[in-house]
CSV table of C-alpha atoms in Angstrom, one decimal:
chain,number,residue,atom,x,y,z
A,94,MET,CA,-12.3,1.9,-5.9
A,95,THR,CA,-12.3,-1.1,-3.4
A,96,ARG,CA,-15.5,-2.8,-4.2
A,97,GLY,CA,-16.8,-5.1,-7.0
A,98,THR,CA,-15.5,-8.4,-8.4
A,99,ARG,CA,-14.2,-6.7,-11.6
A,100,THR,CA,-12.0,-4.1,-10.0
A,101,ASN,CA,-8.3,-4.6,-10.8
A,102,ARG,CA,-6.7,-2.4,-8.1
A,103,ASN,CA,-5.9,-5.2,-5.7
A,104,TRP,CA,-3.0,-3.6,-3.8
A,105,VAL,CA,-2.7,-0.5,-1.6
A,106,LEU,CA,0.1,1.7,-0.4
A,107,ASP,CA,-0.9,2.7,3.0
A,108,ALA,CA,1.3,5.7,4.2
A,109,ASP,CA,1.5,9.0,6.0
A,110,LEU,CA,4.0,11.8,6.2
A,111,SER,CA,6.5,12.2,9.0
A,112,ALA,CA,5.9,15.4,10.8
A,113,ALA,CA,4.5,17.0,7.8
A,114,PHE,CA,3.3,20.3,9.3
A,115,ASP,CA,6.8,20.8,10.9
A,116,ARG,CA,8.8,20.3,7.7
A,117,ILE,CA,7.0,22.1,5.0
A,118,HIS,CA,9.6,23.9,2.9
A,119,HIS,CA,8.8,27.6,3.0
A,120,GLU,CA,10.4,28.8,-0.3
A,121,ARG,CA,8.8,25.9,-2.2
A,122,LEU,CA,5.4,26.6,-0.7
A,123,MET,CA,5.7,30.2,-1.8
A,124,GLN,CA,6.7,29.2,-5.4
A,125,THR,CA,3.5,27.0,-5.4
A,126,LEU,CA,1.4,30.0,-4.3
A,127,GLY,CA,2.6,32.0,-7.3
A,128,ASN,CA,1.1,35.4,-7.5
A,129,PHE,CA,-1.7,34.8,-5.0
A,130,PRO,CA,-2.7,38.2,-3.5
A,131,ALA,CA,-2.2,37.4,0.1
A,132,ARG,CA,1.3,35.7,-0.5
A,133,GLY,CA,2.9,38.5,1.6
A,134,ALA,CA,0.7,37.8,4.6
A,135,ILE,CA,1.3,34.1,4.3
A,136,ARG,CA,5.0,34.6,4.2
A,137,GLY,CA,4.7,36.8,7.3
A,138,TRP,CA,2.8,34.0,9.2
A,139,LEU,CA,5.4,31.4,8.2
A,140,LYS,CA,8.4,33.5,9.3
A,141,ALA,CA,6.6,34.9,12.5
A,142,GLY,CA,8.5,32.6,14.9
A,143,VAL,CA,7.2,31.2,18.1
A,144,MET,CA,7.3,32.2,21.8
A,145,GLU,CA,7.9,29.4,24.3
A,146,GLY,CA,8.8,30.1,27.9
A,147,GLY,CA,9.2,33.9,27.2
A,148,GLN,CA,11.8,33.1,24.4
A,149,TRP,CA,11.4,33.9,20.9
A,150,ALA,CA,12.6,31.2,18.2
A,151,PRO,CA,12.6,31.7,14.5
A,152,THR,CA,10.7,29.4,12.3
A,153,GLU,CA,12.8,28.3,9.2
A,154,GLU,CA,10.5,25.6,8.1
A,155,GLY,CA,7.0,24.1,8.7
A,156,THR,CA,3.7,25.6,9.9
A,157,PRO,CA,2.0,25.4,13.4
A,158,GLN,CA,0.3,22.0,13.8
A,159,GLY,CA,-3.2,23.1,15.0
A,160,GLY,CA,-3.1,26.5,13.4
A,161,VAL,CA,-6.3,27.4,11.6
A,162,ILE,CA,-4.5,27.9,8.2
A,163,SER,CA,-2.0,25.0,8.5
A,164,PRO,CA,-4.2,22.4,6.9
A,165,LEU,CA,-4.8,24.7,3.9
A,166,LEU,CA,-1.0,25.4,3.6
A,167,LEU,CA,-0.4,21.6,3.7
A,168,ASN,CA,-2.9,21.2,0.8
A,169,VAL,CA,-1.2,23.8,-1.2
A,170,ALA,CA,2.3,22.2,-0.5
A,171,LEU,CA,1.0,18.8,-1.6
A,172,HIS,CA,-0.8,20.0,-4.8
A,173,GLY,CA,0.3,17.8,-7.6
A,174,MET,CA,0.8,14.6,-5.6
A,175,GLU,CA,-1.7,12.6,-7.6
A,176,SER,CA,0.1,13.4,-10.8
A,177,ALA,CA,3.4,12.4,-9.1
A,178,ALA,CA,1.9,9.0,-8.2
A,179,GLY,CA,0.8,8.5,-11.9
A,180,VAL,CA,-2.9,9.2,-11.4
A,181,GLU,CA,-4.6,10.2,-14.7
A,182,TYR,CA,-8.3,11.3,-15.2
A,183,ARG,CA,-10.8,11.0,-18.0
A,184,MET,CA,-13.1,13.8,-18.9
A,185,GLN,CA,-15.9,12.6,-21.3
A,186,LYS,CA,-18.9,14.7,-22.0
A,187,GLY,CA,-22.1,13.3,-20.5
A,188,ARG,CA,-20.1,11.3,-18.0
A,189,GLU,CA,-18.8,11.9,-14.4
A,190,PRO,CA,-15.1,12.5,-14.4
A,191,GLY,CA,-13.1,9.5,-13.1
A,192,THR,CA,-9.6,7.9,-13.1
A,193,LYS,CA,-8.3,6.3,-16.4
A,194,SER,CA,-8.3,2.5,-16.4
A,195,GLY,CA,-4.9,1.2,-15.6
A,196,THR,CA,-3.7,4.2,-13.5
A,197,PRO,CA,-3.4,4.4,-9.8
A,198,VAL,CA,-5.9,6.0,-7.4
A,199,LEU,CA,-4.7,8.3,-4.6
A,200,ILE,CA,-6.9,9.4,-1.8
A,201,ARG,CA,-5.5,11.8,0.7
A,202,TYR,CA,-6.7,13.6,3.9
A,203,ALA,CA,-4.0,16.0,5.3
A,204,ASP,CA,-0.9,14.1,5.7
A,205,ASP,CA,-2.6,10.6,5.6
A,206,PHE,CA,-3.1,8.9,2.2
A,207,VAL,CA,-3.5,5.7,0.4
A,208,VAL,CA,-2.6,4.8,-3.2
A,209,LEU,CA,-4.6,1.9,-4.8
A,210,VAL,CA,-2.8,0.1,-7.6
A,211,HIS,CA,-3.0,-3.1,-9.6
A,212,THR,CA,0.2,-4.9,-8.5
A,213,ARG,CA,2.8,-4.9,-5.7
A,214,GLU,CA,5.4,-3.7,-8.3
A,215,GLU,CA,3.2,-0.7,-9.1
A,216,ALA,CA,2.8,0.1,-5.3
A,217,GLU,CA,6.6,0.1,-4.8
A,218,LYS,CA,7.1,2.3,-7.9
A,219,ALA,CA,4.5,4.8,-6.7
A,220,LYS,CA,6.3,5.0,-3.3
A,221,ARG,CA,9.7,5.6,-4.9
A,222,GLU,CA,8.2,8.4,-7.2
A,223,LEU,CA,6.4,10.0,-4.4
A,224,ALA,CA,9.4,10.0,-2.2
A,225,GLU,CA,11.4,11.9,-4.9
A,226,TRP,CA,8.6,14.3,-5.3
A,227,LEU,CA,8.2,14.9,-1.6
A,228,GLU,CA,12.0,15.5,-0.9
A,229,PRO,CA,12.3,19.0,-2.4
A,230,ARG,CA,9.2,20.1,-0.4
A,231,GLY,CA,10.9,19.1,2.8
A,232,LEU,CA,8.7,16.1,3.4
A,233,ARG,CA,9.2,12.4,3.6
A,234,PHE,CA,7.3,9.1,4.4
A,235,ASN,CA,6.8,7.9,7.9
A,236,GLU,CA,8.6,4.6,7.3
A,237,GLU,CA,7.3,3.0,10.6
A,238,LYS,CA,3.7,3.4,9.3
A,239,ALA,CA,4.1,2.9,5.5
A,240,ARG,CA,3.1,-0.5,4.2
A,241,ILE,CA,2.1,-2.3,1.1
A,242,THR,CA,-0.7,-4.9,1.3
A,243,GLN,CA,-3.5,-6.5,-0.6
A,244,VAL,CA,-6.9,-4.8,-0.3
A,245,SER,CA,-8.4,-8.2,0.6
A,246,ALA,CA,-6.2,-8.2,3.7
A,247,GLY,CA,-7.5,-4.8,4.8
A,248,PHE,CA,-5.9,-1.4,5.7
A,249,ASP,CA,-6.7,1.5,8.1
A,250,PHE,CA,-7.7,5.0,7.0
A,251,LEU,CA,-9.1,7.8,9.1
A,252,GLY,CA,-10.0,5.5,11.9
A,253,PHE,CA,-11.7,3.0,9.6
A,254,ASN,CA,-10.6,-0.5,8.5
A,255,ILE,CA,-11.2,-1.1,4.9
A,256,ARG,CA,-11.0,-4.5,3.1
A,257,ARG,CA,-12.6,-6.2,0.1
A,258,SER,CA,-14.4,-9.5,0.7
A,259,ARG,CA,-14.4,-12.5,-1.6
A,260,ASP,CA,-17.6,-11.4,-3.2
A,261,GLY,CA,-16.1,-8.0,-4.0
A,262,LYS,CA,-18.0,-6.1,-1.3
A,263,ALA,CA,-16.1,-3.2,0.5
A,264,ILE,CA,-16.3,-3.9,4.2
A,265,ILE,CA,-15.8,-0.7,6.2
A,266,ARG,CA,-15.6,-1.1,10.0
A,267,PRO,CA,-14.1,0.9,13.0
A,268,SER,CA,-10.5,0.1,13.1
A,269,GLN,CA,-9.1,-1.8,16.1
A,270,GLY,CA,-7.0,1.3,17.0
A,271,ALA,CA,-10.0,3.4,17.0
A,272,VAL,CA,-11.9,1.0,19.3
A,273,ARG,CA,-8.8,0.7,21.5
A,274,ARG,CA,-8.7,4.6,21.8
A,275,ILE,CA,-12.4,5.1,22.7
A,276,ARG,CA,-12.1,2.4,25.3
A,277,GLU,CA,-9.2,4.1,26.9
A,278,ARG,CA,-11.0,7.4,26.7
A,279,LEU,CA,-14.0,6.0,28.4
A,280,ARG,CA,-11.9,4.2,31.1
A,281,THR,CA,-9.9,7.4,31.8
A,282,GLU,CA,-13.0,9.6,32.1
A,283,VAL,CA,-14.7,7.3,34.5
A,284,LYS,CA,-11.6,6.8,36.5
A,285,ALA,CA,-11.3,10.6,36.9
A,286,LEU,CA,-14.9,10.8,38.0
A,287,HIS,CA,-14.5,8.7,41.1
A,288,GLY,CA,-16.4,10.7,43.8
A,289,ALA,CA,-18.5,12.7,41.4
A,290,ASN,CA,-22.3,12.5,41.4
A,291,VAL,CA,-24.2,10.8,38.6
A,292,ALA,CA,-25.2,14.0,37.0
A,293,VAL,CA,-21.5,14.8,36.3
A,294,VAL,CA,-20.8,11.4,35.0
A,295,LEU,CA,-23.7,11.7,32.5
A,296,ARG,CA,-22.6,15.1,31.4
A,297,ARG,CA,-19.1,13.9,30.7
A,298,LEU,CA,-19.8,10.6,29.1
A,299,SER,CA,-23.0,11.3,26.9
A,300,PRO,CA,-21.1,13.6,24.4
A,301,ILE,CA,-18.4,10.9,24.0
A,302,VAL,CA,-20.9,8.1,23.3
A,303,ARG,CA,-23.0,10.2,20.9
A,304,GLY,CA,-20.1,11.7,19.1
A,305,TRP,CA,-18.2,8.5,18.5
A,306,ALA,CA,-21.2,6.7,17.4
A,307,THR,CA,-22.3,9.4,15.0
A,308,TYR,CA,-18.8,9.5,13.4
A,309,TYR,CA,-19.0,5.7,12.7
A,310,ARG,CA,-22.6,5.3,12.0
A,311,GLY,CA,-21.9,5.1,8.3
A,312,ALA,CA,-19.8,1.9,8.5
A,313,VAL,CA,-20.4,-1.7,9.5
A,314,SER,CA,-20.5,-0.9,13.2
A,315,SER,CA,-23.5,-2.7,14.8
A,316,GLN,CA,-21.3,-5.4,16.6
A,317,THR,CA,-18.7,-2.7,17.7
A,318,PHE,CA,-21.4,-0.6,19.1
A,319,LYS,CA,-22.8,-3.6,21.1
A,320,SER,CA,-19.3,-4.5,22.4
A,321,LEU,CA,-18.7,-0.8,23.5
A,322,ASP,CA,-22.1,-0.8,25.3
A,323,ALA,CA,-21.1,-3.8,27.3
A,324,TYR,CA,-17.8,-2.3,28.1
A,325,THR,CA,-19.4,1.1,29.2
A,326,TRP,CA,-22.0,-0.8,31.3
A,327,ARG,CA,-19.2,-2.5,33.2
A,328,LEU,CA,-17.4,0.8,33.7
A,329,THR,CA,-20.6,2.5,35.1
A,330,TYR,CA,-21.4,-0.4,37.3
A,331,LYS,CA,-17.9,-0.4,38.8
A,332,TRP,CA,-18.2,3.3,39.4
A,333,ALA,CA,-21.5,2.9,41.2
A,334,THR,CA,-20.4,0.0,43.4
A,335,ARG,CA,-17.2,2.0,44.2
A,336,GLY,CA,-19.3,5.0,45.4
A,337,HIS,CA,-21.3,2.8,47.7
A,338,PRO,CA,-19.0,0.1,49.1
A,339,LYS,CA,-21.4,-0.7,51.9
A,340,LYS,CA,-24.5,-1.2,49.9
A,341,SER,CA,-25.6,-4.4,48.3
A,342,LYS,CA,-25.5,-5.0,44.5
A,343,PRO,CA,-29.4,-5.0,44.2
A,344,TRP,CA,-29.4,-1.5,46.0
A,345,VAL,CA,-26.8,-0.2,43.5
A,346,VAL,CA,-28.8,-1.6,40.5
A,347,GLN,CA,-32.0,-0.2,41.7
A,348,ARG,CA,-30.5,3.3,42.2
A,349,TYR,CA,-28.5,3.7,39.0
A,350,PHE,CA,-30.1,1.4,36.4
A,351,GLY,CA,-33.5,1.0,35.0
A,352,LYS,CA,-35.8,1.8,32.1
A,353,PHE,CA,-34.8,5.4,31.9
A,354,ASN,CA,-35.4,5.5,28.2
A,355,LYS,CA,-39.3,5.0,27.7
A,356,ALA,CA,-38.8,4.1,24.1
A,357,ARG,CA,-36.5,1.1,24.8
A,358,ASN,CA,-37.4,-2.0,26.6
A,359,ASP,CA,-34.0,-2.0,28.5
A,360,LYS,CA,-33.9,-2.2,32.3
A,361,TRP,CA,-30.1,-1.8,32.3
A,362,VAL,CA,-29.7,1.8,31.3
A,363,PHE,CA,-27.5,4.0,33.4
A,364,GLY,CA,-29.1,7.0,34.7
A,365,ASP,CA,-30.1,9.6,37.4
A,366,ARG,CA,-33.3,8.8,39.3
A,367,GLU,CA,-33.7,12.4,40.3
A,368,SER,CA,-33.6,14.1,37.0
A,369,GLY,CA,-34.5,11.2,34.8
A,370,ALA,CA,-31.4,11.9,32.6
A,371,TYR,CA,-29.6,8.8,31.2
A,372,LEU,CA,-26.6,7.7,29.4
A,373,PRO,CA,-27.3,6.8,25.6
A,374,ARG,CA,-26.1,3.7,24.2
A,375,PHE,CA,-23.8,3.4,21.1
A,376,ALA,CA,-26.2,0.8,19.6
A,377,TRP,CA,-29.1,3.3,19.8
A,378,THR,CA,-27.5,5.2,16.8
A,379,PRO,CA,-28.9,3.9,13.6
A,380,ILE,CA,-26.5,2.8,11.0
A,381,VAL,CA,-26.9,5.3,7.9
A,382,ARG,CA,-25.0,4.5,4.8
A,383,HIS,CA,-22.9,7.3,3.3
A,384,VAL,CA,-24.1,8.7,0.0
A,385,MET,CA,-21.2,9.4,-2.4
A,386,VAL,CA,-20.8,12.9,-3.4
A,387,LYS,CA,-21.7,13.4,-7.2
A,388,GLY,CA,-18.6,13.5,-9.3
A,389,ALA,CA,-16.4,16.5,-8.7
A,390,ALA,CA,-19.1,18.4,-7.0
A,391,SER,CA,-17.7,21.1,-4.6
A,392,PRO,CA,-19.7,23.1,-1.9
A,393,ASP,CA,-17.8,26.2,-3.3
A,394,ASP,CA,-19.3,25.9,-6.8
A,395,PRO,CA,-22.2,28.5,-7.0
A,396,THR,CA,-24.0,26.6,-9.7
A,397,LEU,CA,-24.4,23.6,-7.4
A,398,GLN,CA,-26.2,25.4,-4.4
A,399,ASP,CA,-29.4,23.4,-5.0
A,400,TYR,CA,-27.6,20.1,-5.1
A,401,TRP,CA,-25.9,20.8,-1.8
A,402,ALA,CA,-29.0,22.2,-0.1
A,403,THR,CA,-31.0,19.1,-1.1
A,404,ARG,CA,-28.1,16.8,0.1
A,405,ARG,CA,-28.0,18.5,3.5
A,406,ARG,CA,-31.8,18.3,3.8
A,407,LYS,CA,-31.7,14.6,3.2
A,408,LYS,CA,-28.7,13.6,5.4
A,409,ALA,CA,-29.4,11.8,8.6
A,410,PRO,CA,-29.6,14.0,11.7
A,411,PRO,CA,-27.0,13.6,14.4
A,412,ALA,CA,-27.7,11.1,17.2
A,413,MET,CA,-29.5,13.5,19.6
A,414,ASP,CA,-32.1,12.3,21.7
A,415,LYS,CA,-35.3,11.5,19.9
A,416,VAL,CA,-37.4,14.2,21.3
A,417,SER,CA,-34.8,16.9,20.5
A,418,ILE,CA,-34.7,15.7,16.8
A,419,GLN,CA,-38.4,15.8,16.5
A,420,LEU,CA,-38.7,19.2,18.0
A,421,ALA,CA,-35.9,20.5,15.8
A,422,PHE,CA,-37.6,19.0,12.7
A,423,ARG,CA,-41.0,20.5,13.7
A,424,GLN,CA,-39.4,23.9,14.3
A,425,LYS,CA,-37.5,23.8,11.0
A,426,GLY,CA,-34.2,24.2,12.8
A,427,LEU,CA,-35.3,27.5,14.3
A,428,CYS,CA,-35.4,28.8,17.9
A,429,PRO,CA,-38.9,29.9,18.5
A,430,LEU,CA,-37.7,32.6,21.0
A,431,CYS,CA,-35.2,34.5,18.7
A,432,GLY,CA,-36.1,33.0,15.2
A,433,GLU,CA,-32.4,32.2,14.6
A,434,THR,CA,-31.0,28.7,13.6
A,435,LEU,CA,-30.7,26.4,16.6
A,436,ILE,CA,-27.2,25.2,15.7
A,437,THR,CA,-25.2,27.7,13.6
A,438,GLY,CA,-23.1,25.9,11.0
A,439,ALA,CA,-24.7,22.5,11.7
A,440,GLU,CA,-24.5,21.8,7.9
A,441,TYR,CA,-20.7,21.5,8.3
A,442,GLU,CA,-20.2,18.1,10.0
A,443,PRO,CA,-17.1,17.4,11.9
A,444,ASP,CA,-14.7,15.0,10.2
A,445,ASP,CA,-13.3,13.0,13.1
A,446,PRO,CA,-14.6,11.4,16.4
A,447,ARG,CA,-13.1,14.1,18.6
A,448,GLY,CA,-14.8,16.8,16.6
A,449,TRP,CA,-18.2,15.0,16.9
A,450,ILE,CA,-17.6,14.6,20.7
A,451,ASP,CA,-16.9,18.4,21.1
A,452,TRP,CA,-19.9,19.0,18.9
A,453,PHE,CA,-22.3,17.2,21.1
A,454,ALA,CA,-20.7,18.7,24.3
A,455,ALA,CA,-21.4,22.1,22.8
A,456,VAL,CA,-24.9,21.4,21.7
A,457,ALA,CA,-25.8,20.0,25.1
A,458,LYS,CA,-24.7,23.5,26.7
A,459,ARG,CA,-26.3,25.6,23.9
A,460,LEU,CA,-29.8,24.0,23.7
A,461,HIS,CA,-32.6,23.5,26.3
A,462,LYS,CA,-36.1,22.1,26.1
A,463,HIS,CA,-38.4,24.9,27.0
A,464,HIS,CA,-42.0,24.1,28.5
A,465,PHE,CA,-44.7,26.3,26.7
A,466,VAL,CA,-46.8,25.9,29.9
A,467,HIS,CA,-44.3,25.9,32.8
A,468,ARG,CA,-44.2,22.8,35.0
A,469,ARG,CA,-44.9,24.9,38.0
A,470,ASP,CA,-48.1,25.8,36.4
A,471,GLY,CA,-49.1,22.2,35.5
A,472,GLY,CA,-47.4,21.8,32.3
A,473,GLY,CA,-46.2,18.3,31.4
A,474,ASP,CA,-43.4,16.8,29.2
A,475,GLU,CA,-45.7,16.2,26.2
A,476,LYS,CA,-44.1,17.2,22.9
A,477,ASN,CA,-46.9,19.6,22.2
A,478,ASN,CA,-45.8,21.5,25.3
A,479,LEU,CA,-42.1,21.5,24.5
A,480,ARG,CA,-39.9,23.8,22.5
A,481,LEU,CA,-36.2,23.4,21.7
A,482,VAL,CA,-34.5,26.7,22.3
A,483,HIS,CA,-31.1,28.3,22.7
A,484,ALA,CA,-29.9,28.2,26.3
A,485,ASP,CA,-29.2,31.9,26.4
A,486,CYS,CA,-32.7,32.6,25.0
A,487,HIS,CA,-34.2,30.3,27.7
A,488,ARG,CA,-32.4,32.1,30.5
A,489,GLN,CA,-33.4,35.5,29.2
A,490,HIS,CA,-37.0,34.4,28.8
A,491,HIS,CA,-37.4,33.1,32.3
A,492,GLU,CA,-35.6,36.4,33.7
A,493,ALA,CA,-38.2,38.5,31.8
A,494,HIS,CA,-41.0,36.5,32.9
A,495,ASP,CA,-39.9,36.6,36.5
A,496,ARG,CA,-39.4,40.4,36.4
A,497,ARG,CA,-43.0,40.7,35.0
A,498,THR,CA,-44.5,38.4,37.7
A,499,GLY,CA,-42.3,39.5,40.6
A,500,ARG,CA,-41.0,35.9,41.1
A,501,LYS,CA,-37.5,35.2,42.3
A,502,ALA,CA,-35.4,34.4,39.3
A,503,ASN,CA,-34.2,30.8,38.9
A,504,ALA,CA,-31.8,30.0,36.1
A,505,PRO,CA,-33.4,27.1,34.1
A,506,VAL,CA,-31.2,23.9,33.8
A,507,GLY,CA,-32.1,22.2,30.6
A,508,SER,CA,-35.9,22.7,30.8
A,509,ALA,CA,-38.4,25.2,32.3
């Protein structure tokens, strides 16, 4: 839609809806649902009211933002938005479905959307027609954010900046707003960790780095990753010197920085000398280009199960540490202690940086590396002596072993 020298959609209406979840018109939504079997339950949810400070208040419009069903109800309310913008599709036998030449293209995610058109006049017309279509549904544009611009000048969508270069290439990078937010998140976290030990710092920052890098690994992010690594290094260095005001800078560097990652020739990695744990770098996450979904393929289509299974097998693994990825691959994604999948639902990837950060934080708590031959019995950290297991399975395994041997039980922390 935005790449190629021959494409004629050179203008974009970049907009979102103002307080969309709070203003959905209930009766119009129920009309759209038609004879859906669960419409009575949905009406009950919409009219249930809210409790705040012990007081009940009725809900005359909208759905709770953050409610599990709210995104689905918003999608129902906005059904038909593409037609209102003038989008038309061609369906030809033997060809993938696509938009007709000369018509706009609308891409929407929840209440955030863009409309790609051929001229500025078409963009203004699409905005007027969409405003008229939205009004009876209780919705309207967020005028402060709505703008019309050329694709070559770039626009932001879902945390990415998208623009077309002179040679027709689509350049997709993390947006300046997204970079500003992650810097603020890192700065706030480190500031709150003044006085904490290095293990806590690593536990808090590692999911943030891995999660954000994983979300943006499909874009042109290499320079952004390097810039964020330099910024994170400054934050951790300041944290370390603040914690030891009477120590020299060489002493601080020796204590907290070094070649913790044996696979990287980098002596400035922030880590813990006692445990060997370290903070991953953004730039260690490889750039993996996103592969477009074929045509109108849907994960809910039972005839396309093989297509989606193959796609999931080929997708790049999340940016976990290299040993964990190798162990998970060798174990075919199964825990050897219980036989169940290591990460339930891992095929459903989060769709925003916060989701990826939470995903990595949860995985860090759920998975441990188990030594087949315990370290107390002479076992080492070689990959052939390691197994990736559920944290609960790991704990139960050690408790059972200690009961059999009469040893005092010690809960494992990350490894046996």
